[in-house]
Amino acid sequence: MKSYCFYVLIWTMSAGLHCVSGQEKCLKPIVIIDPGHGGSDTGAIGTNGLKEKEVVMNIAKEIVRLNRALFNDSLEIYLTRYSDTLISLGDRTKLAKDLKADVFVSIHCNQAVRKAAQGIEVYVKQGDTRSEFLAEQFAFGLTEKLGFKNRGVKYANFQVLRETTICPAVLLELGFLSNLEEAQHYEKGHSLTGFALLILEMLIKFSKHV
Ligand SMILES: [Zn+2]
């Protein structure tokens, strides 16, 4: 955590408002955070009983909290769900379109039959250069700072990626709930805060260029 406190300060000072030339008003970048699953769809169940839908919801809410607490709400963040409800994939992408979002990030945890599988994967739609750039930033930044294995950027035709055409879109698979070590990582509040802070930092940095 210590190593990137410095960056938090720098980005807090420089993070900023997205000014449109010729307009008096500065617009904040609009970011959609999509906590995967919800309601009857639990997503992956950890070897320790943790539910993916709850882990990703907690990270999403922590991103919102830190945006306010550390960055003076420099991003305008909307979640696709704020409670334990199941939202259709179509409605998740529709939100990005309706709000004219600048970035869309779907958050998930992984699972595999092979219990030893570990690491972070970032999914993106093939051929979308800006999304690929953002995905590379996430894959490198999250794994380097948190010590997770980098499984790389992968292409997928997921609906939330395919249908989010208005802005760059990535889907994060933040570690494997089927792996005991990584599942236990999610039991700790400060681990969730670490993920949330890094995701937020990278979004702020990226948003200055969108
Ligand atoms: Zn998932």
Short mmCIF file of C-alpha atoms and ligand atoms in Angstrom, two decimals:
data_model
loop_
_atom_site.label_atom_id
_atom_site.label_comp_id
_atom_site.label_asym_id
_atom_site.label_seq_id
_atom_site.Cartn_x
_atom_site.Cartn_y
_atom_site.Cartn_z
CA MET A 1 0.00 0.00 0.00
CA LYS A 2 2.77 2.35 0.98
CA SER A 3 4.35 2.45 -2.45
CA TYR A 4 1.38 3.91 -4.20
CA CYS A 5 0.34 6.46 -1.56
CA PHE A 6 2.64 8.84 -3.39
CA TYR A 7 0.72 8.35 -6.61
CA VAL A 8 -2.54 8.92 -4.79
CA LEU A 9 -1.30 12.35 -3.76
CA ILE A 10 -0.06 13.23 -7.22
CA TRP A 11 -3.23 12.07 -8.90
CA THR A 12 -5.40 13.75 -6.30
CA MET A 13 -3.78 17.03 -7.18
CA SER A 14 -3.87 16.51 -10.92
CA ALA A 15 -7.04 14.47 -11.25
CA GLY A 16 -9.35 16.54 -12.67
CA LEU A 17 -12.23 17.81 -14.32
CA HIS A 18 -12.83 17.11 -17.91
CA CYS A 19 -13.16 20.51 -19.50
CA VAL A 20 -14.81 20.90 -22.83
CA SER A 21 -13.31 23.73 -24.77
CA GLY A 22 -15.62 26.63 -25.39
CA GLN A 23 -17.92 25.67 -22.55
CA GLU A 24 -17.93 27.39 -19.20
CA LYS A 25 -18.73 24.23 -17.32
CA CYS A 26 -16.20 21.51 -16.65
CA LEU A 27 -17.63 18.04 -16.97
CA LYS A 28 -16.46 15.18 -14.84
CA PRO A 29 -15.66 11.90 -16.58
CA ILE A 30 -18.62 9.55 -16.26
CA VAL A 31 -17.61 6.08 -15.13
CA ILE A 32 -19.88 3.06 -14.93
CA ILE A 33 -18.79 0.38 -12.47
CA ASP A 34 -20.63 -2.88 -13.02
CA PRO A 35 -20.51 -5.27 -10.05
CA GLY A 36 -21.22 -8.63 -11.71
CA HIS A 37 -24.11 -10.96 -10.87
CA GLY A 38 -26.52 -10.20 -7.99
CA GLY A 39 -29.77 -11.53 -6.53
CA SER A 40 -30.38 -15.17 -7.44
CA ASP A 41 -27.18 -15.17 -9.50
CA THR A 42 -24.43 -15.51 -6.91
CA GLY A 43 -21.60 -15.93 -9.38
CA ALA A 44 -18.69 -18.01 -8.15
CA ILE A 45 -18.73 -19.43 -4.63
CA GLY A 46 -15.36 -19.38 -2.89
CA THR A 47 -13.72 -22.34 -1.26
CA ASN A 48 -14.26 -20.35 1.94
CA GLY A 49 -17.94 -19.71 1.16
CA LEU A 50 -17.55 -16.13 -0.10
CA LYS A 51 -19.95 -15.19 -2.87
CA GLU A 52 -18.66 -13.40 -5.95
CA LYS A 53 -21.73 -11.13 -6.09
CA GLU A 54 -20.91 -9.81 -2.60
CA VAL A 55 -17.15 -9.44 -3.12
CA VAL A 56 -17.59 -7.38 -6.29
CA MET A 57 -20.36 -5.27 -4.71
CA ASN A 58 -18.08 -4.44 -1.78
CA ILE A 59 -15.25 -3.42 -4.12
CA ALA A 60 -17.61 -1.26 -6.20
CA LYS A 61 -18.93 0.54 -3.11
CA GLU A 62 -15.37 1.06 -1.88
CA ILE A 63 -14.48 2.68 -5.23
CA VAL A 64 -17.36 5.13 -4.74
CA ARG A 65 -16.31 5.83 -1.14
CA LEU A 66 -12.65 6.45 -2.02
CA ASN A 67 -13.58 8.67 -4.96
CA ARG A 68 -15.30 10.93 -2.46
CA ALA A 69 -12.90 10.56 0.46
CA LEU A 70 -9.59 10.89 -1.40
CA PHE A 71 -10.35 12.48 -4.75
CA ASN A 72 -13.13 14.94 -4.00
CA ASP A 73 -15.48 13.09 -6.36
CA SER A 74 -13.27 13.77 -9.37
CA LEU A 75 -15.08 11.04 -11.28
CA GLU A 76 -18.84 10.84 -11.67
CA ILE A 77 -19.37 7.20 -10.81
CA TYR A 78 -22.53 5.19 -11.29
CA LEU A 79 -22.99 1.54 -10.32
CA THR A 80 -25.16 -0.75 -12.41
CA ARG A 81 -26.56 -2.09 -9.15
CA TYR A 82 -26.47 -0.69 -5.63
CA SER A 83 -27.94 -3.68 -3.84
CA ASP A 84 -28.21 -7.46 -4.10
CA THR A 85 -30.45 -7.50 -7.16
CA LEU A 86 -30.06 -9.14 -10.53
CA ILE A 87 -29.85 -6.62 -13.37
CA SER A 88 -29.98 -7.90 -16.93
CA LEU A 89 -26.80 -7.58 -19.00
CA GLY A 90 -28.75 -5.47 -21.50
CA ASP A 91 -29.75 -2.98 -18.79
CA ARG A 92 -26.14 -2.73 -17.60
CA THR A 93 -24.93 -1.65 -21.01
CA LYS A 94 -28.01 0.54 -21.57
CA LEU A 95 -27.03 2.55 -18.50
CA ALA A 96 -23.66 3.34 -20.08
CA LYS A 97 -25.40 4.46 -23.25
CA ASP A 98 -28.08 6.52 -21.50
CA LEU A 99 -25.54 8.33 -19.33
CA LYS A 100 -23.11 8.83 -22.23
CA ALA A 101 -20.40 7.18 -20.16
CA ASP A 102 -16.70 7.73 -20.72
CA VAL A 103 -15.60 4.35 -19.32
CA PHE A 104 -17.32 1.07 -18.40
CA VAL A 105 -15.69 -1.43 -16.01
CA SER A 106 -17.32 -4.73 -15.12
CA ILE A 107 -15.94 -6.38 -11.97
CA HIS A 108 -15.90 -10.14 -11.42
CA CYS A 109 -14.01 -12.87 -9.58
CA ASN A 110 -12.85 -15.98 -11.37
CA GLN A 111 -13.25 -19.68 -10.69
CA ALA A 112 -11.74 -22.85 -12.15
CA VAL A 113 -11.94 -26.58 -11.67
CA ARG A 114 -8.19 -26.60 -11.16
CA LYS A 115 -7.89 -25.24 -7.62
CA ALA A 116 -4.33 -24.09 -8.17
CA ALA A 117 -5.35 -21.56 -10.83
CA GLN A 118 -4.47 -18.04 -9.66
CA GLY A 119 -4.16 -14.52 -10.95
CA ILE A 120 -5.90 -11.64 -12.62
CA GLU A 121 -7.32 -11.58 -16.14
CA VAL A 122 -8.68 -8.60 -18.02
CA TYR A 123 -11.16 -9.14 -20.84
CA VAL A 124 -11.78 -6.84 -23.72
CA LYS A 125 -13.52 -6.84 -27.08
CA GLN A 126 -11.09 -7.52 -29.90
CA GLY A 127 -10.28 -4.61 -32.16
CA ASP A 128 -11.19 -1.86 -29.73
CA THR A 129 -7.91 -0.01 -29.32
CA ARG A 130 -8.87 2.28 -26.44
CA SER A 131 -10.35 -0.62 -24.46
CA GLU A 132 -7.23 -2.69 -25.12
CA PHE A 133 -5.05 0.13 -23.82
CA LEU A 134 -7.13 0.42 -20.65
CA ALA A 135 -7.09 -3.37 -20.22
CA GLU A 136 -3.27 -3.40 -20.41
CA GLN A 137 -3.12 -0.71 -17.74
CA PHE A 138 -5.37 -2.74 -15.46
CA ALA A 139 -3.59 -6.04 -16.04
CA PHE A 140 -0.20 -4.56 -15.31
CA GLY A 141 -1.17 -2.13 -12.56
CA LEU A 142 -3.28 -4.50 -10.48
CA THR A 143 -0.84 -7.38 -10.58
CA GLU A 144 2.33 -5.37 -10.10
CA LYS A 145 1.10 -3.48 -7.07
CA LEU A 146 -0.87 -6.29 -5.42
CA GLY A 147 1.48 -9.17 -6.18
CA PHE A 148 -1.08 -11.21 -8.10
CA LYS A 149 -0.08 -13.28 -11.11
CA ASN A 150 -0.77 -11.45 -14.38
CA ARG A 151 -2.74 -13.81 -16.63
CA GLY A 152 -2.91 -11.08 -19.22
CA VAL A 153 -5.42 -9.36 -21.44
CA LYS A 154 -7.80 -11.72 -23.21
CA TYR A 155 -10.35 -11.24 -25.94
CA ALA A 156 -13.94 -12.23 -25.35
CA ASN A 157 -17.30 -11.60 -26.92
CA PHE A 158 -19.06 -10.99 -23.60
CA GLN A 159 -22.36 -9.15 -23.94
CA VAL A 160 -21.37 -6.29 -21.63
CA LEU A 161 -18.28 -5.67 -23.76
CA ARG A 162 -19.92 -6.23 -27.12
CA GLU A 163 -22.87 -3.94 -26.41
CA THR A 164 -20.93 -1.14 -24.72
CA THR A 165 -20.08 0.70 -27.88
CA ILE A 166 -20.25 4.24 -26.53
CA CYS A 167 -17.00 4.09 -24.57
CA PRO A 168 -14.01 1.89 -23.67
CA ALA A 169 -15.15 -1.20 -21.77
CA VAL A 170 -13.21 -3.84 -19.85
CA LEU A 171 -14.14 -6.78 -17.65
CA LEU A 172 -11.87 -7.52 -14.70
CA GLU A 173 -11.54 -11.04 -13.29
CA LEU A 174 -9.94 -10.22 -9.96
CA GLY A 175 -8.47 -13.49 -8.79
CA PHE A 176 -9.91 -16.96 -8.28
CA LEU A 177 -12.45 -17.70 -5.57
CA SER A 178 -11.75 -21.38 -6.27
CA ASN A 179 -8.19 -20.86 -5.02
CA LEU A 180 -7.97 -20.85 -1.23
CA GLU A 181 -5.21 -18.25 -0.98
CA GLU A 182 -6.96 -15.78 -3.25
CA ALA A 183 -10.37 -16.47 -1.71
CA GLN A 184 -8.95 -15.72 1.73
CA HIS A 185 -7.49 -12.49 0.40
CA TYR A 186 -11.05 -11.27 -0.12
CA GLU A 187 -11.95 -11.87 3.51
CA LYS A 188 -9.85 -8.87 4.51
CA GLY A 189 -11.31 -5.38 4.28
CA HIS A 190 -7.97 -3.81 3.46
CA SER A 191 -7.57 -6.17 0.49
CA LEU A 192 -10.83 -4.90 -0.98
CA THR A 193 -9.67 -1.34 -0.35
CA GLY A 194 -6.41 -2.07 -2.19
CA PHE A 195 -8.28 -3.30 -5.25
CA ALA A 196 -10.69 -0.38 -5.13
CA LEU A 197 -7.95 2.22 -4.79
CA LEU A 198 -5.92 0.85 -7.68
CA ILE A 199 -8.94 0.58 -9.96
CA LEU A 200 -9.89 4.14 -9.08
CA GLU A 201 -6.37 5.49 -9.63
CA MET A 202 -6.18 3.89 -13.05
CA LEU A 203 -9.60 5.19 -14.03
CA ILE A 204 -8.69 8.72 -13.02
CA LYS A 205 -5.46 8.54 -14.97
CA PHE A 206 -7.20 7.05 -18.02
CA SER A 207 -10.08 9.54 -17.87
CA LYS A 208 -7.75 12.43 -18.42
CA HIS A 209 -7.18 11.09 -21.92
CA VAL A 210 -10.69 10.13 -22.99
ZN ZN B 1 -18.58 -13.31 -12.61
#
